[in-house]
Tab-separated table of C-alpha atoms in Angstrom:
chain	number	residue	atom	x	y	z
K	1	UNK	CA	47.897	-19.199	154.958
K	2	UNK	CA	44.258	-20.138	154.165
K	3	UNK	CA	42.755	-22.756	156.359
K	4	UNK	CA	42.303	-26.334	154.866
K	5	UNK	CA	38.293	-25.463	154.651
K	6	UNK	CA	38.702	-22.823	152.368
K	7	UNK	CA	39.320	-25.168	149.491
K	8	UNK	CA	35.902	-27.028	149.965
K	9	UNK	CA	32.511	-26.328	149.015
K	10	UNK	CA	29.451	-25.695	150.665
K	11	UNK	CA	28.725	-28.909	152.960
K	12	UNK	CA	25.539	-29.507	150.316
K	13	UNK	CA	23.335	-31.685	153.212
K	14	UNK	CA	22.864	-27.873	154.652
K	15	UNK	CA	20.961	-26.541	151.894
K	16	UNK	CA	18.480	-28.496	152.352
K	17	UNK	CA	17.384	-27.625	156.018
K	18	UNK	CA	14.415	-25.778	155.254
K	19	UNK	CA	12.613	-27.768	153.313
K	20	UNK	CA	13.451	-30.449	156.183
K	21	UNK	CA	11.476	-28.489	158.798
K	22	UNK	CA	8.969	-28.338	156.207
K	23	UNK	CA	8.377	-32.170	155.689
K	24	UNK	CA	8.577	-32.205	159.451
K	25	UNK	CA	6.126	-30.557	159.641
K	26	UNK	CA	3.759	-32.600	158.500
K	27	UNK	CA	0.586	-33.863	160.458
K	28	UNK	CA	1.798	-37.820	160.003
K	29	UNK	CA	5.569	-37.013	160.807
K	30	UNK	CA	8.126	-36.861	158.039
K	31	UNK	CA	9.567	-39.725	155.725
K	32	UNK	CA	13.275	-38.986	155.221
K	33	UNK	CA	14.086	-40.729	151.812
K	34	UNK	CA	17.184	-38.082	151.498
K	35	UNK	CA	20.377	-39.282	152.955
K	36	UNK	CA	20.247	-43.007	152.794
K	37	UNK	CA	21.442	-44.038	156.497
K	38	UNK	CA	20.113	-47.976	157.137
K	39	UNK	CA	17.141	-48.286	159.614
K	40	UNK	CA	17.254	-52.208	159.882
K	41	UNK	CA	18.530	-53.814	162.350
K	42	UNK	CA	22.169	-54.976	162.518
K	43	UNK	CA	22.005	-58.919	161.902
K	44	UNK	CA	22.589	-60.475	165.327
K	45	UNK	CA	25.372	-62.472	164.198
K	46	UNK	CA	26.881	-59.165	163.657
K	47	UNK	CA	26.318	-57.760	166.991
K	48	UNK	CA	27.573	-60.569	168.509
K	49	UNK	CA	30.682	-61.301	167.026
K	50	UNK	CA	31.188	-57.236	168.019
K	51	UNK	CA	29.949	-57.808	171.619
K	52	UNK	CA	32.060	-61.395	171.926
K	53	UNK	CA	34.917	-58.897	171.267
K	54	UNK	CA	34.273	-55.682	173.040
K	55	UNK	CA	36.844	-57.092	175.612
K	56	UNK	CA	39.532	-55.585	173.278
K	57	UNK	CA	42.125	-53.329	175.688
K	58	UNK	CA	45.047	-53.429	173.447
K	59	UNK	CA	45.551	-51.349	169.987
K	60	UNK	CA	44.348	-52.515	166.849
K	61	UNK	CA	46.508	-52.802	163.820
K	62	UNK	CA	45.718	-51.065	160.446
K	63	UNK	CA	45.781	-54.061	158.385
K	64	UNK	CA	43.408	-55.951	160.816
K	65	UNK	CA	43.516	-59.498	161.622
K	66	UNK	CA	44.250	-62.281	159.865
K	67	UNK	CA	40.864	-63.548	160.293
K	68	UNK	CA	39.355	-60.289	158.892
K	69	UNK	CA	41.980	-60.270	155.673
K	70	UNK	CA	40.751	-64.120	155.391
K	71	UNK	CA	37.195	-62.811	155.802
K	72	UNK	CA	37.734	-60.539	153.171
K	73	UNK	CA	40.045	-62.427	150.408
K	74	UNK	CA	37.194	-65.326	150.872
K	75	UNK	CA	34.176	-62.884	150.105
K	76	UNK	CA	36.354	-61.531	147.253
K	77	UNK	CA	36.423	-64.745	145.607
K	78	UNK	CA	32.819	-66.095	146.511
K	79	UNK	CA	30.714	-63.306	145.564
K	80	UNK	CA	33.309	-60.902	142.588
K	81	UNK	CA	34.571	-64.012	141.104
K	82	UNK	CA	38.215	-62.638	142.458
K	83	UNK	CA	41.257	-65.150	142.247
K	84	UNK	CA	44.230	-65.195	142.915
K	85	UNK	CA	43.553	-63.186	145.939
K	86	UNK	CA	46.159	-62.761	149.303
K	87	UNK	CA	46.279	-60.650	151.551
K	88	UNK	CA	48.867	-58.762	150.071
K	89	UNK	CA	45.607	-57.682	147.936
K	90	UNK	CA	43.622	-56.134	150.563
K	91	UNK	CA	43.512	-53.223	153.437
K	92	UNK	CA	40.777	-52.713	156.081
K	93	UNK	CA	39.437	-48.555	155.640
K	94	UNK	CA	37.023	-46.635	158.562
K	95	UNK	CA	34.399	-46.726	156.577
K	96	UNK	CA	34.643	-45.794	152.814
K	97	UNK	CA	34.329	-41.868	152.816
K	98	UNK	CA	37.324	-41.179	154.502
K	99	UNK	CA	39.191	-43.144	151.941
K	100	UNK	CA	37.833	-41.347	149.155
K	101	UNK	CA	38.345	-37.779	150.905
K	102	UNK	CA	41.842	-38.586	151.858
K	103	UNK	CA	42.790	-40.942	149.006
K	104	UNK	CA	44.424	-38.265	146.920
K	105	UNK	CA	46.657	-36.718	149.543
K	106	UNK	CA	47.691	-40.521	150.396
K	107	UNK	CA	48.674	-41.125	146.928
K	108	UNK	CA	50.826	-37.658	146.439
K	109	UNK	CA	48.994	-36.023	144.109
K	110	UNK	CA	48.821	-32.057	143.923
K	111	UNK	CA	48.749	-29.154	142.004
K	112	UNK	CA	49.063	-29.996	137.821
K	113	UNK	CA	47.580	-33.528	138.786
K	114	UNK	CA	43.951	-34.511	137.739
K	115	UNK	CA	41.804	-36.534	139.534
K	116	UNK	CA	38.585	-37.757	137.035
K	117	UNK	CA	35.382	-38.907	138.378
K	118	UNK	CA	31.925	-39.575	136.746
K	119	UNK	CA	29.560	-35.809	136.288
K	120	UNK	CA	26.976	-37.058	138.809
K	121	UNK	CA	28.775	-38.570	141.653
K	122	UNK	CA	29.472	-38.621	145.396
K	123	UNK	CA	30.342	-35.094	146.638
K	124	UNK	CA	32.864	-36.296	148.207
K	125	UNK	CA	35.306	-37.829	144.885
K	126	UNK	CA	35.670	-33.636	144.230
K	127	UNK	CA	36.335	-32.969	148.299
K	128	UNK	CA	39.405	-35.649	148.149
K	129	UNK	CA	40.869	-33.623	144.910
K	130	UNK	CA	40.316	-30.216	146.515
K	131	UNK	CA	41.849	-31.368	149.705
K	132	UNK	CA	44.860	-32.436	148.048
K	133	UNK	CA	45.448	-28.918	145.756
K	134	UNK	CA	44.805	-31.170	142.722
K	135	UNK	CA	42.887	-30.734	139.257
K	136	UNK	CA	39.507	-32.015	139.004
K	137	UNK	CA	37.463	-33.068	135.625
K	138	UNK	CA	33.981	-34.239	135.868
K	139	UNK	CA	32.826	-37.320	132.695
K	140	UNK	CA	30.618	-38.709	130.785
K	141	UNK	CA	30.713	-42.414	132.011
K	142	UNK	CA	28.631	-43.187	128.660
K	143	UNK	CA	30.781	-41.116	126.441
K	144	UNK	CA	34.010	-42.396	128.193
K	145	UNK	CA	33.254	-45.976	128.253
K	146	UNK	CA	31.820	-46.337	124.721
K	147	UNK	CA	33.978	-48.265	121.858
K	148	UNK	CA	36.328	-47.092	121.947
K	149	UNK	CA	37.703	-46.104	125.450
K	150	UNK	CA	38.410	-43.016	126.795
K	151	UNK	CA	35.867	-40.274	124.927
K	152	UNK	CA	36.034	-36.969	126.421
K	153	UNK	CA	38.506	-37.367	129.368
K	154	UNK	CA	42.057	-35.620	128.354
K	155	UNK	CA	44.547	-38.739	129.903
K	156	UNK	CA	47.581	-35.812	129.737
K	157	UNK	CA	47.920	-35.509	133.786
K	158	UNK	CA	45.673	-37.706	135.135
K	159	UNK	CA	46.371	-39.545	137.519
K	160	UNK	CA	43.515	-41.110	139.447
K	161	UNK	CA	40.128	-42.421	137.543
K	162	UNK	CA	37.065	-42.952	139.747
K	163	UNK	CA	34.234	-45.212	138.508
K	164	UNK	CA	31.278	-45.614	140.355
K	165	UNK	CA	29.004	-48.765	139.364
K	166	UNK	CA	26.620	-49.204	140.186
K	167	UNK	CA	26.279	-45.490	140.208
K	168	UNK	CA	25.548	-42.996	143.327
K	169	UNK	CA	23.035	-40.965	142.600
K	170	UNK	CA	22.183	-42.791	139.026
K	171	UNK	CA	21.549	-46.581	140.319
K	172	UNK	CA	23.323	-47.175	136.132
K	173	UNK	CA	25.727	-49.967	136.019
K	174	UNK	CA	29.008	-50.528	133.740
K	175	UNK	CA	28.664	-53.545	131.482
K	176	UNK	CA	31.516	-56.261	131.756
K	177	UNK	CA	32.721	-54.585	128.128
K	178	UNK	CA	32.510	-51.257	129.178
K	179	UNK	CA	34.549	-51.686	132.302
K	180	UNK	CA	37.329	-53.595	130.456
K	181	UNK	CA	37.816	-51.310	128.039
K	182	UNK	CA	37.957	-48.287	130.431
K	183	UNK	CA	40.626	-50.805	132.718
K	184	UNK	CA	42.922	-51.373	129.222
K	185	UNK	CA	42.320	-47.784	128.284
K	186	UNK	CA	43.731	-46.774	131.641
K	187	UNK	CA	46.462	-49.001	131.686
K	188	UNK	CA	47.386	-48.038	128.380
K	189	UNK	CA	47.458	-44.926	129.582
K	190	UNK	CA	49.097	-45.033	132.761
K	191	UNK	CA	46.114	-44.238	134.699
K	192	UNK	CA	45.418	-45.439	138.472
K	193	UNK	CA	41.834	-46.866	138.697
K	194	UNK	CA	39.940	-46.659	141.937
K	195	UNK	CA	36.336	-48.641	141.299
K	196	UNK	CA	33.619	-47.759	143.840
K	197	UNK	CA	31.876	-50.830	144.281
K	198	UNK	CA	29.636	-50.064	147.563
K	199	UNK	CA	26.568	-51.098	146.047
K	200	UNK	CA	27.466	-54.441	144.125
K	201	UNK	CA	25.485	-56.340	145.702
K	202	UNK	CA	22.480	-54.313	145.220
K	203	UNK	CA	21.558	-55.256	141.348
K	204	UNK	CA	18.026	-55.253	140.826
K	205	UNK	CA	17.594	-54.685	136.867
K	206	UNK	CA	21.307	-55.465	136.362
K	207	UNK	CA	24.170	-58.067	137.586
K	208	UNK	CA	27.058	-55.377	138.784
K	209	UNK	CA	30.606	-56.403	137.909
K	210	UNK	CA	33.575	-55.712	139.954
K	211	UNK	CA	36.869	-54.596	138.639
K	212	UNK	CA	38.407	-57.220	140.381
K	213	UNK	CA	36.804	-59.933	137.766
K	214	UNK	CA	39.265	-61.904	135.525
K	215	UNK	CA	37.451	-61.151	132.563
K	216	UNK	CA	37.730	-57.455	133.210
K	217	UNK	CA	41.447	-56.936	134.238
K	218	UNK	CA	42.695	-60.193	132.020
K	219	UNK	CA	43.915	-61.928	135.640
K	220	UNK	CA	46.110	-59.272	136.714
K	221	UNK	CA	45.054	-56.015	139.725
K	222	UNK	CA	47.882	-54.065	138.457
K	223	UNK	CA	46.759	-50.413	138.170
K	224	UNK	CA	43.422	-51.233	139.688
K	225	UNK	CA	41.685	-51.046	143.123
K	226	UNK	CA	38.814	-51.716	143.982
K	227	UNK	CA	36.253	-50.339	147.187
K	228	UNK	CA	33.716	-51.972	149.158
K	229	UNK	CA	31.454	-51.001	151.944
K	230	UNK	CA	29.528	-53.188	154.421
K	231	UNK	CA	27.415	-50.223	155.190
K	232	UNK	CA	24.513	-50.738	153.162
K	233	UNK	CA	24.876	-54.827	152.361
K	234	UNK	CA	24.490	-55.598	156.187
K	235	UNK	CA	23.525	-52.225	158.225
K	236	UNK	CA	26.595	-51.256	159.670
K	237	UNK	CA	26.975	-47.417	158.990
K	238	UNK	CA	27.375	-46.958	162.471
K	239	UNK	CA	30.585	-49.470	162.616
K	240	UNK	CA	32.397	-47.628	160.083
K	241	UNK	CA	33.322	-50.873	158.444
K	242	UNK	CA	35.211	-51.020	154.543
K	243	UNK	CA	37.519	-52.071	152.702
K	244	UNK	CA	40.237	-52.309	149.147
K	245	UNK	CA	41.312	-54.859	147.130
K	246	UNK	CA	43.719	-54.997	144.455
K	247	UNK	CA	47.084	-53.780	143.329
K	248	UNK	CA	49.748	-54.488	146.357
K	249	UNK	CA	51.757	-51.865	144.241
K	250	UNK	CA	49.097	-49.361	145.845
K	251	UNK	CA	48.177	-50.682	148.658
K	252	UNK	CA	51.122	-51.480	150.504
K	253	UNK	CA	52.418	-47.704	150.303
K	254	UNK	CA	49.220	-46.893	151.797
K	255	UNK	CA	48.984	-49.590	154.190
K	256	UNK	CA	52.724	-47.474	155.615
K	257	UNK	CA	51.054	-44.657	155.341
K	258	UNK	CA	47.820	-44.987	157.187
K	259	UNK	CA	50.363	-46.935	159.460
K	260	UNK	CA	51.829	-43.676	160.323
K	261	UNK	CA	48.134	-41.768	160.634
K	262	UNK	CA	46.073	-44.260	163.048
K	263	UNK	CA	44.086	-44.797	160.438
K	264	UNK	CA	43.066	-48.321	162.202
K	265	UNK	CA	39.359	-49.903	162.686
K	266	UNK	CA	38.619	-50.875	166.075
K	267	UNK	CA	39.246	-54.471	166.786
K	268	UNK	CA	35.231	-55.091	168.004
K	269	UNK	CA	34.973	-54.000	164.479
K	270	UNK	CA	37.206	-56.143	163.092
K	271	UNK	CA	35.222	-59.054	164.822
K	272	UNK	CA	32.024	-57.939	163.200
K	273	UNK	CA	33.118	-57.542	159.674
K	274	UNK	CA	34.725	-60.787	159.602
K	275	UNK	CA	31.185	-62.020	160.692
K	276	UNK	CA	29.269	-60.154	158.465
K	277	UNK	CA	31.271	-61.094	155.181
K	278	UNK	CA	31.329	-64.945	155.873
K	279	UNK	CA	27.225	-64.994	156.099
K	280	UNK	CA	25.607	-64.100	153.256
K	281	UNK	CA	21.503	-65.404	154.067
K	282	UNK	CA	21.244	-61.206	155.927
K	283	UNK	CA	22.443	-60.032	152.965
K	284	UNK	CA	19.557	-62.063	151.124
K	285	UNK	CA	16.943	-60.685	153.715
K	286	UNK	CA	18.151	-57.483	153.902
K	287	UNK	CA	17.694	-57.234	149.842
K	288	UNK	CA	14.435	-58.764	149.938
K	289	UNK	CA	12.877	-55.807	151.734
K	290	UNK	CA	14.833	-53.125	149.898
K	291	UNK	CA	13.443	-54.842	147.010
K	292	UNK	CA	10.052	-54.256	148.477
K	293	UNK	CA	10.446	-50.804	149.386
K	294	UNK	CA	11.740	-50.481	145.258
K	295	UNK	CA	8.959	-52.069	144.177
K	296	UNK	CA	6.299	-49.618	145.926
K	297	UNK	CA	7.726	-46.160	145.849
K	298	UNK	CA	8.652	-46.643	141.905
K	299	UNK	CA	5.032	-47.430	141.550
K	300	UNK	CA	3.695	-44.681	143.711
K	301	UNK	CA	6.614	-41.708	141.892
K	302	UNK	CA	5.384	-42.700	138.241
K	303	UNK	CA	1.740	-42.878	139.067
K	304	UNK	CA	2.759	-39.005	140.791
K	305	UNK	CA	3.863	-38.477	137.195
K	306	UNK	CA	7.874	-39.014	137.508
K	307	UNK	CA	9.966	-40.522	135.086
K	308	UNK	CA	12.375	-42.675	136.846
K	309	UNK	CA	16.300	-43.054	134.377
K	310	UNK	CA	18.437	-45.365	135.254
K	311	UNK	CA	18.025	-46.916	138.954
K	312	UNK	CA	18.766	-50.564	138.080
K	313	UNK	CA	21.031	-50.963	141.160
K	314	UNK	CA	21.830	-49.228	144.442
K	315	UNK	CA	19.757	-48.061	146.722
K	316	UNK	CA	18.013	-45.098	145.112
K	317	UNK	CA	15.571	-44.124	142.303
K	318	UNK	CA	16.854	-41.408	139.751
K	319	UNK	CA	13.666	-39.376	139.598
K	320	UNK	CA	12.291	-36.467	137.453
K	321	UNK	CA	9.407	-34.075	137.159
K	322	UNK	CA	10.760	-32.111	134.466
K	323	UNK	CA	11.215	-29.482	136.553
K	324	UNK	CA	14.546	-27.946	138.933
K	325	UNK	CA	15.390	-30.458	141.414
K	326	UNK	CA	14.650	-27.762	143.934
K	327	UNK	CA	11.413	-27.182	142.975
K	328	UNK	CA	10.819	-31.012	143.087
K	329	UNK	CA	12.371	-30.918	146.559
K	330	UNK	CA	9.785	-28.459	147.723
K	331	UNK	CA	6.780	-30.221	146.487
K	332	UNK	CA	7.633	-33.286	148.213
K	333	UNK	CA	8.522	-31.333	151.285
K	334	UNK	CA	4.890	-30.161	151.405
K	335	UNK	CA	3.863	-34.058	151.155
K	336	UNK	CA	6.168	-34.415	153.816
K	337	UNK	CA	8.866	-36.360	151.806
K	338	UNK	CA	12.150	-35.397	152.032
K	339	UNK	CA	14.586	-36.090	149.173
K	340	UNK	CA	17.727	-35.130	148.028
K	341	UNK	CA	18.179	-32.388	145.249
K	342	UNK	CA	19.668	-34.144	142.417
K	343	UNK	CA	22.209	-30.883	141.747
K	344	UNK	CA	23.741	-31.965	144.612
K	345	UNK	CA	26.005	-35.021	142.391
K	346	UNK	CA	26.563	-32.678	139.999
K	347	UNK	CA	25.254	-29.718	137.196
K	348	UNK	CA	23.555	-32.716	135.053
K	349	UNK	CA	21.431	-33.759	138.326
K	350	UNK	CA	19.218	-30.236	138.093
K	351	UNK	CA	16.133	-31.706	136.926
K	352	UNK	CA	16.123	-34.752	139.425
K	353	UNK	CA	16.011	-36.112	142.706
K	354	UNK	CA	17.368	-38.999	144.371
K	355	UNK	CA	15.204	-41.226	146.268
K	356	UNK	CA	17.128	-43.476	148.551
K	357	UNK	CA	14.850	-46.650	149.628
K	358	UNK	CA	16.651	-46.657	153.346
K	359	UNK	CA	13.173	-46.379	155.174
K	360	UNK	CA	11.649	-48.310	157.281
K	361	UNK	CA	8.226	-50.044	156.050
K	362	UNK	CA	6.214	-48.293	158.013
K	363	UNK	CA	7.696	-44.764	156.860
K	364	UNK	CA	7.685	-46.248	152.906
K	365	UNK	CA	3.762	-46.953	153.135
K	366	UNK	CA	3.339	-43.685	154.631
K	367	UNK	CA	5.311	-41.638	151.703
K	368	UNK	CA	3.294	-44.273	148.814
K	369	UNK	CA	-0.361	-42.960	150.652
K	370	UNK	CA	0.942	-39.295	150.355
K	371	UNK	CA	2.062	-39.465	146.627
């Protein structure tokens, strides 16, 4: 029997190892703008509603408190325009990418199902398929979204529909009318709809919508789920801290099944998200200076002659030289700038790069003097 790793792919962060050394090597130190880990500080509110509750000897529970599913069904309806919401509607995750690696093999799916997700996306949408032994297809989100519905994506076995939007690696974000007609088309369909919404609250040239929004899904979550992150909104990577919302049709099968796995966040955890989502003034601050880190290495990439596509949310800038991404990489590795090869979202990311803006100031003036 082949071993479970057989079925994946090259862990892609490997590749680019040399040309890490290389910007390390660098007289001034290097400026990693590749991976996109937070360097901020966690907000102190944060650390200590975590520390107030590190006195926590007993096990956690999988669907967290009620004060975190309050937490949670409150933000829902402050900041997506949610209603309706209980907390039949929502399930605590560790952290995001072990949802979306595990999330086809906790919905059943196998071999002759398709899982769909957008042709430059997380690496990971493709891991959860091949883990499962299911079909994958890679879209269009332009073709598929555009009047009407549903361009270029077969719906004949598929079964789960990822969107991303705002996008990872693109920063582009689905209109209100595009993501209603993709929720009707899949509905129509019969087609479950997971919405990756980690970086919603990280517009900058756009207002993100969330699935979740009446005048998306018409007032009803059936069919549709929707994931957030408080990684990037409020620092806390290292907490492993998300979350779903939507369809209790969906979630309560996998609420039983992560029951059965441990798949629980640790109560300090719990503490701290439930902090974190009912203050939103860090999420203000901590926007303001990712704005300002936007604002200065856009400047700095054109005036290095890039072309920048897309990037009007998230925390990265879709950049191009016209050139392979890997010969991109390489030139900024000799400026001591490390960035991530845009081939590794997809085929159609060969002639970019992604630029995340998760650098301290100090590291973001130092890459804008270089370029």
């Amino acid at each position: 029997m082949s071993a479970v790793s057989d079925r994946l792919p090259t862990f892609p962060w490997d590749k680019l190892e040399p040309y890490k050394k290389a910007a390390a090597s660098h007289p001034d130190g290097i400026v990693d703008l590749s991976v996109g880990t937070p360097v901020d500080p966690v907000p102190e509110l944060v650390q200590k509603a975590l520390i107030d509750a590190a006195d926590s000897p007993g096990y956690p529970t999988v669907w967290g408190t009620p004060a975190l599913r309050d937490a949670i069904t409150g933000w829902l309806e402050r900041r997506l325009g949610a209603r309706g919401v209980t907390h039949r509607h929502v399930l605590p995750i560790v952290g995001s990418k072990e949802l979306v690696a595990w999330l086809p093999t906790q919905l059943g799916l196998g071999p002759g199902d398709t899982v769909a997700f957008p042709q430059l996306a997380y690496p990971t949408y493709e891991v959860g398929a091949r883990l499962a032994r299911a079909d994958h297809v890679a879209y269009d989100p332009e073709t598929f979204a555009a009047a009407p519905a549903g361009g270029g994506l077969d719906p004949a076995n598929l079964k789960l529909l990822w969107l991303n939007s705002p996008s990872n690696p693109t920063g582009k974000v689905l209109s209100k009318d595009e993501l209603t007609r993709i929720v009707a088309w899949a509905r129509e369909h019969g087609v479950l709809v997971f919405s990756d919404e980690c970086y919603l609250e990280l517009g900058w040239e756009a207002d993100p919508v969330s699935v979740l929004h009446p005048d998306v899904n018409g007032g009803s979550y059936e069919g549709i789920v929707s994931v957030h992150s408080l990684s990037k909104r409020s620092n806390l990577a290292g907490y492993r801290a998300a979350f779903l919302a939507g369809d209790p049709a969906v979630l309560g099968p996998l609420l039983e099944i992560r029951k059965h796995g441990g798949m629980m966040t640790s109560a300090p955890t719990q503490a701290a998200v439930v902090a974190a989502l009912g203050d939103d003034q860090h999420v203000h601050e901590q926007r303001e200076r990712y704005a300002a880190r936007r604002t200065a290495l856009r400047e700095a990439l054109l005036g290095h002659g890039f072309r920048i596509e897309h990037s009007e949310a998230s925390l990265y800038l879709w950049a191009t030289r016209d050139e392979s991404c890997w010969d991109t990489v390489a030139h900024l590795a000799e400026l001591g700038i490390l960035v991530a090869p845009g081939d590794f979202y997809g085929p159609a990311g060969e002639r970019f790069v992604r630029v995340a803006l998760t650098a301290t100031d100090e590291r973001v003036r130092a890459a804008v003097a270089r370029l």
